Amino acid sequence: MKKIIINGGKPLKGEVSVSGAKNSVVALIPAAILADDVVVLDGVPNISDVDSLVDIMETMGAKVVHSGETLEIDPRSVQNIPVPYDKISRLRASYYFYGSLLGRFGQAVVGLPGGCDLGPRPIDLHLKAFEAMGADVSYEGESMHLTTPHQTIYGAHIYMDTVSVGATINTMIAAVKAQGRTVIENAAREPEIIDVATLLNNMGARIRGAGTDVITVDGVEKLHGTRHQVIPDRIEAGTYIALAAAAGEGVHIKNVLYEHLESYIAKLEEMGVRMTIEEDAIYVEKQSSLRAVSVKTSPYPGFATDLQQPLTPLLISAEGQGTIVDTIYEKRINHVPELAKMGAAISADKNRITYQGPSHLRGRAVKATDLRAGAALVIAGLMADGQTQISNVEFILRGYSNIIEKLSALGADIHLVTD
Ligand code: UD1
């Protein structure tokens, strides 16, 4: 078991560079299965979700060379073998193997996905889309069986009942080699969807409309290899902006696409956070007094649910009262009792969090219950007086590239220890 130990109250200064987007790369890797040649991804973050996906790809027979931030994937020897539950259940995004195996082989047997416990996280929209494209879906034990009568799927008109990032990307991945045209309506518009469409189009796919709520995919027979730069991780960027505002004395955050963070930056400006927006960087100054604000999450371009938890420690340091309502995940409140343990005046009722600031945090032993709750606790630990010990940090390492090294370089007293 690993723990993160933080001796708080150290001023953070200097530069930090944002890595490639986790939520893109976890789809780009399975999407590479569709190519008839090598796919090279640059800007791959150093996170355990990538290691888990590489392990799954290698189990299926792909040849993968991982060197620094570059991943070379040769999918030509991939076999359509059942992908074991214990590997698939390590992360939620393993559901992208449903779309990519269905697209390449017209059938798949894959374990059920895992991931952070944020309340019910169904995959019915993914399965409904595959069914509309001609696949039969059945469960046997802990595996999902997707079969087609003629080992091929067909383009279809699909309306997503709920705006879903995963279902939009998965349908797009399955559709690129389907026979005919697929139209996805009420599609999600997150930047990661555009990134996956860019990779697929550079492999020879014909996708139009990614980034809007109607995506059209004309199926092609073959996809070739390509080289692709992963977009910067907007959630990691937002996390560093929050921690720079909470505990910084001048932090330059590099490799940031401001356009992906507009609703988040608007909220910070409403709080009075002083920042300078540059072409591909944001400079966050030392803050004096901040105002409490209320936050409501919604699909992109609204305020990202993934940034609600990392922003909470900054919110509770501000003057006044506010609420945070998560409309996407009803149980994304697991950071609240841990922050309360550290002295925050904060409580949650269902998906509604209420806080009264400013709270002064004290270091405690706390537990990361999911990835972004873990990020919130790291920020709280950096702000707090005394020592914070965070357990369950495997969640944090799943999604934040080199977090200990990056924070140490900014002057944080932070260590990863193994019990
Ligand atoms: C992705 C992100 C996650 C982020 C979330 C919302 C990845 C790997 N993860 O997760 O970090 O928090 O988007 O921005 O990209 N839903 C259904 N049926 C489905 C699918 C989803 O009802 O088949 C519901 C979910 O329960 C949720 C909402 O739709 O309430 C949005 O979920 P979705 O966008 O699919 O989340 P993920 O793609 O799993």
PDB file of C-alpha atoms and ligand atoms in Angstrom, residues 22-24 26-27 49 91-96 118-128 160-169 188 190 192 234-235 298-300 303-307 326-330 332 371-372 398, ligand 1:
ATOM      1  CA  LYS A  22      -5.642  11.008 -19.602  1.00  0.00           C
ATOM      2  CA  ASN A  23      -9.185  10.894 -20.962  1.00  0.00           C
ATOM      3  CA  SER A  24      -7.864  11.109 -24.533  1.00  0.00           C
ATOM      4  CA  VAL A  26      -7.255   5.951 -22.654  1.00  0.00           C
ATOM      5  CA  ALA A  27      -9.328   6.016 -25.860  1.00  0.00           C
ATOM      6  CA  ASP A  49      -4.088   3.759 -16.501  1.00  0.00           C
ATOM      7  CA  LEU A  91     -10.132   0.980 -15.163  1.00  0.00           C
ATOM      8  CA  ARG A  92     -13.386   2.322 -16.522  1.00  0.00           C
ATOM      9  CA  ALA A  93     -12.029   3.317 -19.925  1.00  0.00           C
ATOM     10  CA  SER A  94     -11.366  -0.315 -20.826  1.00  0.00           C
ATOM     11  CA  TYR A  95     -14.892  -0.146 -22.275  1.00  0.00           C
ATOM     12  CA  TYR A  96     -13.231   1.326 -25.389  1.00  0.00           C
ATOM     13  CA  LEU A 118     -18.981   7.818  -8.278  1.00  0.00           C
ATOM     14  CA  GLY A 119     -22.422   6.209  -7.907  1.00  0.00           C
ATOM     15  CA  PRO A 120     -24.160   4.329 -10.723  1.00  0.00           C
ATOM     16  CA  ARG A 121     -22.060   4.405 -13.912  1.00  0.00           C
ATOM     17  CA  PRO A 122     -24.058   2.411 -16.452  1.00  0.00           C
ATOM     18  CA  ILE A 123     -22.839   1.615 -19.981  1.00  0.00           C
ATOM     19  CA  ASP A 124     -26.311   1.108 -21.447  1.00  0.00           C
ATOM     20  CA  LEU A 125     -25.800   3.874 -24.043  1.00  0.00           C
ATOM     21  CA  HIS A 126     -22.663   2.182 -25.388  1.00  0.00           C
ATOM     22  CA  LEU A 127     -24.496  -1.138 -25.677  1.00  0.00           C
ATOM     23  CA  LYS A 128     -27.614   0.409 -27.256  1.00  0.00           C
ATOM     24  CA  MET A 160     -27.886   9.407 -27.199  1.00  0.00           C
ATOM     25  CA  ASP A 161     -30.508   9.715 -24.416  1.00  0.00           C
ATOM     26  CA  THR A 162     -27.873  11.279 -22.148  1.00  0.00           C
ATOM     27  CA  VAL A 163     -24.822  13.266 -23.186  1.00  0.00           C
ATOM     28  CA  SER A 164     -22.002  10.746 -22.611  1.00  0.00           C
ATOM     29  CA  VAL A 165     -18.309  11.144 -23.371  1.00  0.00           C
ATOM     30  CA  GLY A 166     -17.612   7.408 -23.271  1.00  0.00           C
ATOM     31  CA  ALA A 167     -20.615   6.359 -25.353  1.00  0.00           C
ATOM     32  CA  THR A 168     -19.891   9.034 -27.986  1.00  0.00           C
ATOM     33  CA  ILE A 169     -16.242   7.992 -28.362  1.00  0.00           C
ATOM     34  CA  ALA A 188     -20.865  14.864 -26.163  1.00  0.00           C
ATOM     35  CA  GLU A 190     -15.526  17.317 -24.965  1.00  0.00           C
ATOM     36  CA  GLU A 192     -11.030  14.535 -25.983  1.00  0.00           C
ATOM     37  CA  ARG A 234      -7.347  20.162 -19.178  1.00  0.00           C
ATOM     38  CA  ILE A 235      -8.231  18.497 -15.856  1.00  0.00           C
ATOM     39  CA  SER A 298     -22.536  20.142 -16.590  1.00  0.00           C
ATOM     40  CA  PRO A 299     -21.302  18.526 -19.824  1.00  0.00           C
ATOM     41  CA  TYR A 300     -18.673  20.406 -21.863  1.00  0.00           C
ATOM     42  CA  PHE A 303     -18.016  23.344 -15.639  1.00  0.00           C
ATOM     43  CA  ALA A 304     -16.353  19.889 -15.704  1.00  0.00           C
ATOM     44  CA  THR A 305     -17.404  17.405 -13.026  1.00  0.00           C
ATOM     45  CA  ASP A 306     -13.743  16.292 -12.908  1.00  0.00           C
ATOM     46  CA  LEU A 307     -12.716  19.760 -11.679  1.00  0.00           C
ATOM     47  CA  ASP A 326     -22.657  17.833  -9.302  1.00  0.00           C
ATOM     48  CA  THR A 327     -25.321  17.107 -11.904  1.00  0.00           C
ATOM     49  CA  ILE A 328     -23.263  14.332 -13.578  1.00  0.00           C
ATOM     50  CA  TYR A 329     -22.322  12.014 -10.678  1.00  0.00           C
ATOM     51  CA  GLU A 330     -24.455  11.854  -7.541  1.00  0.00           C
ATOM     52  CA  ARG A 332     -18.883  12.621  -6.331  1.00  0.00           C
ATOM     53  CA  LEU A 371      -9.002   9.978  -8.508  1.00  0.00           C
ATOM     54  CA  ARG A 372     -10.258  13.561  -8.275  1.00  0.00           C
ATOM     55  CA  ARG A 398      -3.957   6.405 -12.140  1.00  0.00           C
TER      56      ARG A 398
HETATM   57  C1  UD1 B   1     -15.894  10.437 -18.784  1.00  0.00           C
HETATM   58  C2  UD1 B   1     -14.573  10.702 -18.141  1.00  0.00           C
HETATM   59  C3  UD1 B   1     -14.740  11.094 -16.680  1.00  0.00           C
HETATM   60  C4  UD1 B   1     -15.724  12.243 -16.554  1.00  0.00           C
HETATM   61  C5  UD1 B   1     -17.032  11.926 -17.284  1.00  0.00           C
HETATM   62  C6  UD1 B   1     -17.979  13.110 -17.324  1.00  0.00           C
HETATM   63  C7  UD1 B   1     -13.158   9.201 -19.378  1.00  0.00           C
HETATM   64  C8  UD1 B   1     -12.324   7.971 -19.383  1.00  0.00           C
HETATM   65  N1  UD1 B   1     -13.764   9.498 -18.235  1.00  0.00           N
HETATM   66  O1  UD1 B   1     -16.457   9.301 -18.113  1.00  0.00           O
HETATM   67  O2  UD1 B   1     -13.464  11.482 -16.187  1.00  0.00           O
HETATM   68  O3  UD1 B   1     -15.990  12.474 -15.194  1.00  0.00           O
HETATM   69  O4  UD1 B   1     -16.749  11.571 -18.645  1.00  0.00           O
HETATM   70  O5  UD1 B   1     -17.376  14.196 -17.927  1.00  0.00           O
HETATM   71  O6  UD1 B   1     -13.232   9.925 -20.362  1.00  0.00           O
HETATM   72  N2  UD1 B   1     -24.362   7.460 -18.539  1.00  0.00           N
HETATM   73  C9  UD1 B   1     -25.441   6.631 -18.690  1.00  0.00           C
HETATM   74  N3  UD1 B   1     -25.317   5.560 -19.542  1.00  0.00           N
HETATM   75  C10 UD1 B   1     -24.188   5.304 -20.237  1.00  0.00           C
HETATM   76  C11 UD1 B   1     -23.083   6.170 -20.072  1.00  0.00           C
HETATM   77  C12 UD1 B   1     -23.203   7.249 -19.215  1.00  0.00           C
HETATM   78  O7  UD1 B   1     -26.486   6.830 -18.103  1.00  0.00           O
HETATM   79  O8  UD1 B   1     -24.137   4.321 -20.984  1.00  0.00           O
HETATM   80  C13 UD1 B   1     -24.465   8.632 -17.633  1.00  0.00           C
HETATM   81  C14 UD1 B   1     -23.452   8.543 -16.480  1.00  0.00           C
HETATM   82  O9  UD1 B   1     -23.944   7.779 -15.399  1.00  0.00           O
HETATM   83  C15 UD1 B   1     -23.249  10.002 -16.138  1.00  0.00           C
HETATM   84  C16 UD1 B   1     -23.409  10.699 -17.501  1.00  0.00           C
HETATM   85  O10 UD1 B   1     -24.072   9.778 -18.354  1.00  0.00           O
HETATM   86  O11 UD1 B   1     -24.267  10.458 -15.287  1.00  0.00           O
HETATM   87  C17 UD1 B   1     -22.106  11.105 -18.148  1.00  0.00           C
HETATM   88  O12 UD1 B   1     -21.237  10.003 -18.137  1.00  0.00           O
HETATM   89  P1  UD1 B   1     -20.134   9.805 -19.263  1.00  0.00           P
HETATM   90  O13 UD1 B   1     -19.901  11.096 -19.984  1.00  0.00           O
HETATM   91  O14 UD1 B   1     -20.447   8.600 -20.058  1.00  0.00           O
HETATM   92  O15 UD1 B   1     -18.855   9.453 -18.382  1.00  0.00           O
HETATM   93  P2  UD1 B   1     -17.661   8.541 -18.789  1.00  0.00           P
HETATM   94  O16 UD1 B   1     -17.471   8.573 -20.269  1.00  0.00           O
HETATM   95  O17 UD1 B   1     -17.721   7.217 -18.153  1.00  0.00           O
END
